[in-house]
């Protein structure tokens, strides 16, 4: 079983969640994941999201960026409901058929 880590990076111009497979002894050399990264409102509905399928090799990651101006100014009411920024990362491992 593979484990993945969701990191949140606050840069000067962006807020970005990253899907990242950490170095784990039982990880395979690579794993292919379908994932959705979403900024969600207080009822769990996606406000802004992206779906991706990526092949992760040890040490690489994938991120989705939303500008801090959107979060803290133009979309503040929508994105910071109750002064809380909510993120969701859903992931599915792509299984290979062995024939």
XYZ file of N, CA and C in Angstrom:
297
model
N 0.847 -1.183 0.000
C 0.000 0.000 0.000
C 0.886 1.237 0.000
N 0.586 2.178 -0.873
C 1.347 3.426 -0.967
C 0.719 4.471 -0.060
N 1.565 5.336 0.476
C 1.079 6.457 1.270
C 1.439 7.737 0.543
N 0.522 8.707 0.578
C 0.779 10.012 -0.021
C 0.588 11.077 1.038
N 1.242 12.183 0.835
C 1.225 13.289 1.775
C 0.676 14.517 1.069
N -0.215 15.253 1.710
C -0.718 16.516 1.179
C -0.041 17.635 1.944
N 0.709 18.478 1.227
C 1.390 19.624 1.829
C 0.696 20.896 1.389
N 0.730 21.905 2.220
C 0.173 23.205 1.868
C 1.285 24.226 1.947
N 1.515 24.935 0.850
C 2.579 25.929 0.780
C 1.959 27.312 0.656
N 2.332 28.220 1.548
C 1.880 29.601 1.463
C 3.041 30.440 0.960
N 3.002 30.795 -0.317
C 4.021 31.654 -0.892
C 3.546 33.089 -0.879
N 4.389 33.986 -1.343
C 4.011 35.393 -1.385
C 2.880 35.643 -2.374
N 2.835 34.886 -3.455
C 1.843 35.142 -4.489
C 0.872 33.996 -4.706
N 0.987 32.920 -3.933
C 0.120 31.780 -4.195
C -0.110 30.950 -2.941
N -1.180 30.197 -2.970
C -1.451 29.185 -1.956
C -1.610 27.896 -2.735
N -0.826 26.900 -2.394
C -0.812 25.698 -3.224
C -0.773 24.427 -2.390
N -1.780 23.566 -2.546
C -1.670 22.246 -1.944
C -0.886 21.340 -2.890
N -0.067 20.476 -2.356
C 0.742 19.569 -3.167
C 0.472 18.131 -2.756
N 0.319 17.257 -3.728
C 0.301 15.821 -3.466
C 1.724 15.335 -3.658
N 2.228 14.614 -2.675
C 3.638 14.257 -2.676
C 3.824 12.898 -2.014
N 4.408 11.929 -2.718
C 4.667 10.636 -2.084
C 5.972 10.693 -1.302
N 5.922 10.572 0.027
C 7.155 10.634 0.814
C 7.991 9.379 0.637
N 9.235 9.459 1.056
C 10.108 8.285 1.010
C 9.651 7.317 2.095
N 9.109 6.228 1.660
C 8.632 5.200 2.572
C 9.214 3.878 2.112
N 9.677 3.091 3.031
C 10.365 1.850 2.708
C 9.536 0.926 1.812
N 8.216 0.857 2.034
C 7.405 -0.071 1.257
C 6.796 0.545 -0.003
N 7.167 1.787 -0.349
C 6.666 2.398 -1.585
C 7.283 1.721 -2.800
N 6.501 1.556 -3.854
C 7.095 1.080 -5.104
C 7.946 2.191 -5.716
N 8.682 1.868 -6.776
C 9.508 2.884 -7.436
C 8.668 4.043 -7.947
N 7.473 3.753 -8.421
C 6.559 4.802 -8.870
C 5.128 4.331 -8.651
N 4.227 5.293 -8.595
C 2.813 4.985 -8.431
C 2.029 5.998 -9.264
N 0.981 5.534 -9.952
C 0.125 6.419 -10.741
C -1.150 6.667 -9.948
N -1.472 7.942 -9.787
C -2.595 8.362 -8.957
C -3.513 9.277 -9.765
N -4.816 9.062 -9.636
C -5.811 10.032 -10.100
C -6.190 10.817 -8.854
N -6.128 12.137 -8.939
C -6.448 12.917 -7.752
C -7.175 14.206 -8.094
N -7.933 14.676 -7.120
C -8.647 15.942 -7.207
C -8.167 16.812 -6.056
N -7.691 17.994 -6.373
C -7.324 18.994 -5.368
C -8.390 20.081 -5.410
N -9.028 20.354 -4.273
C -10.134 21.310 -4.244
C -10.040 22.267 -3.072
N -10.418 23.502 -3.317
C -10.728 24.447 -2.259
C -12.236 24.319 -2.098
N -12.708 24.078 -0.862
C -14.129 23.785 -0.662
C -14.776 24.795 0.281
N -16.119 24.932 0.139
C -16.848 25.823 1.038
C -17.231 25.061 2.305
N -17.954 25.737 3.208
C -18.226 25.122 4.514
C -19.164 23.926 4.459
N -19.875 23.703 3.343
C -20.703 22.496 3.238
C -20.015 21.387 2.434
N -18.730 21.592 2.080
C -17.959 20.561 1.385
C -18.043 20.600 -0.129
N -18.732 21.598 -0.676
C -18.833 21.718 -2.135
C -17.581 22.381 -2.693
N -17.040 21.857 -3.806
C -15.838 22.462 -4.388
C -16.119 23.858 -4.937
N -15.252 24.795 -4.595
C -15.317 26.151 -5.127
C -14.400 26.242 -6.342
N -13.238 25.662 -6.205
C -12.227 25.661 -7.254
C -11.487 24.334 -7.149
N -11.431 23.579 -8.248
C -10.769 22.276 -8.169
C -10.174 21.881 -9.510
N -9.252 20.937 -9.434
C -8.632 20.363 -10.631
C -8.477 18.865 -10.427
N -8.706 18.117 -11.517
C -8.486 16.670 -11.538
C -7.239 16.399 -12.355
N -6.441 15.441 -11.898
C -5.223 15.077 -12.624
C -4.954 13.589 -12.475
N -4.234 13.057 -13.438
C -3.655 11.727 -13.306
C -2.162 11.907 -13.502
N -1.395 11.522 -12.501
C 0.052 11.723 -12.540
C 0.774 10.471 -12.076
N 1.929 10.269 -12.632
C 2.823 9.192 -12.194
C 3.845 9.821 -11.256
N 3.811 9.408 -10.000
C 4.733 9.924 -9.001
C 5.924 8.987 -8.876
N 7.101 9.547 -8.988
C 8.350 8.833 -8.757
C 8.915 9.403 -7.466
N 9.630 8.606 -6.706
C 10.166 9.037 -5.420
C 10.776 10.439 -5.501
N 10.250 11.355 -4.694
C 10.812 12.698 -4.618
C 10.089 13.758 -5.432
N 9.156 13.380 -6.326
C 8.470 14.436 -7.075
C 7.087 14.696 -6.483
N 6.438 15.776 -6.930
C 5.144 16.159 -6.400
C 4.363 16.884 -7.480
N 3.076 17.118 -7.206
C 2.236 17.878 -8.113
C 1.407 18.838 -7.279
N 1.259 20.064 -7.739
C 0.509 21.059 -6.983
C -0.507 21.794 -7.831
N -1.421 22.449 -7.152
C -2.461 23.264 -7.772
C -2.402 24.622 -7.088
N -2.342 25.681 -7.845
C -2.128 27.010 -7.279
C -3.360 27.897 -7.422
N -3.676 28.594 -6.370
C -4.702 29.627 -6.373
C -4.037 30.872 -5.799
N -4.168 32.003 -6.462
C -3.439 33.199 -6.018
C -3.934 33.676 -4.653
N -3.010 34.188 -3.854
C -3.377 34.689 -2.529
C -4.299 35.902 -2.635
N -4.217 36.652 -3.744
C -5.133 37.770 -3.957
C -6.568 37.255 -4.069
N -6.763 36.131 -4.780
C -8.097 35.526 -4.860
C -8.593 35.119 -3.477
N -7.730 34.475 -2.715
C -8.126 33.949 -1.408
C -8.419 35.065 -0.414
N -7.530 36.046 -0.313
C -7.646 37.045 0.743
C -8.334 38.341 0.327
N -8.623 38.510 -0.961
C -9.274 39.753 -1.396
C -10.524 39.481 -2.226
N -10.357 39.145 -3.494
C -11.498 39.095 -4.409
C -12.494 37.972 -4.109
N -12.043 36.858 -3.528
C -12.959 35.740 -3.238
C -12.961 35.383 -1.750
N -12.630 36.356 -0.919
C -12.499 36.117 0.522
C -13.772 35.541 1.143
N -14.918 36.131 0.850
C -16.180 35.669 1.441
C -16.450 34.218 1.049
N -16.190 33.903 -0.196
C -16.442 32.557 -0.715
C -15.440 31.531 -0.173
N -14.151 31.882 -0.174
C -13.103 30.920 0.178
C -12.790 30.855 1.671
N -13.028 31.930 2.401
C -12.684 31.958 3.828
C -13.930 32.027 4.704
N -14.855 31.127 4.460
C -16.066 31.057 5.260
C -15.689 30.804 6.721
N -16.236 31.598 7.624
C -15.911 31.508 9.059
C -14.408 31.618 9.310
N -13.712 32.400 8.480
C -12.256 32.592 8.592
C -11.479 31.282 8.511
N -12.004 30.336 7.742
C -11.361 29.030 7.588
C -11.185 28.711 6.113
N -9.959 28.391 5.718
C -9.667 27.946 4.357
C -9.689 26.419 4.364
N -10.609 25.837 3.603
C -10.759 24.377 3.597
C -10.299 23.798 2.270
N -9.497 22.750 2.367
C -8.953 22.066 1.199
C -9.295 20.589 1.277
N -9.425 19.980 0.105
C -9.659 18.540 0.062
C -8.796 17.945 -1.037
N -8.172 16.835 -0.736
C -7.419 16.077 -1.734
C -7.974 14.665 -1.733
N -8.587 14.270 -2.853
C -9.086 12.901 -2.995
C -8.190 12.190 -3.992
N -7.827 10.947 -3.670
C -6.873 10.211 -4.503
C -7.332 8.781 -4.731
N -7.043 8.301 -5.944
C -7.302 6.920 -6.312
C -6.065 6.385 -7.010
N -5.599 5.233 -6.573
C -4.439 4.617 -7.219
C -4.898 3.891 -8.469
N -4.169 4.079 -9.566
C -4.471 3.389 -10.819
C -3.842 2.006 -10.724
N -4.683 0.990 -10.774
C -4.203 -0.396 -10.679
C -3.890 -0.921 -12.067
N -2.862 -1.749 -12.139
C -2.499 -2.382 -13.407
C -3.036 -3.802 -13.418
N -3.578 -4.208 -14.563
C -3.997 -5.595 -14.719
C -2.775 -6.447 -14.993
N -2.663 -7.553 -14.315
C -1.565 -8.483 -14.562
C -2.134 -9.647 -15.353
N -1.679 -9.789 -16.594
C -2.199 -10.870 -17.442
C -1.103 -11.800 -17.875
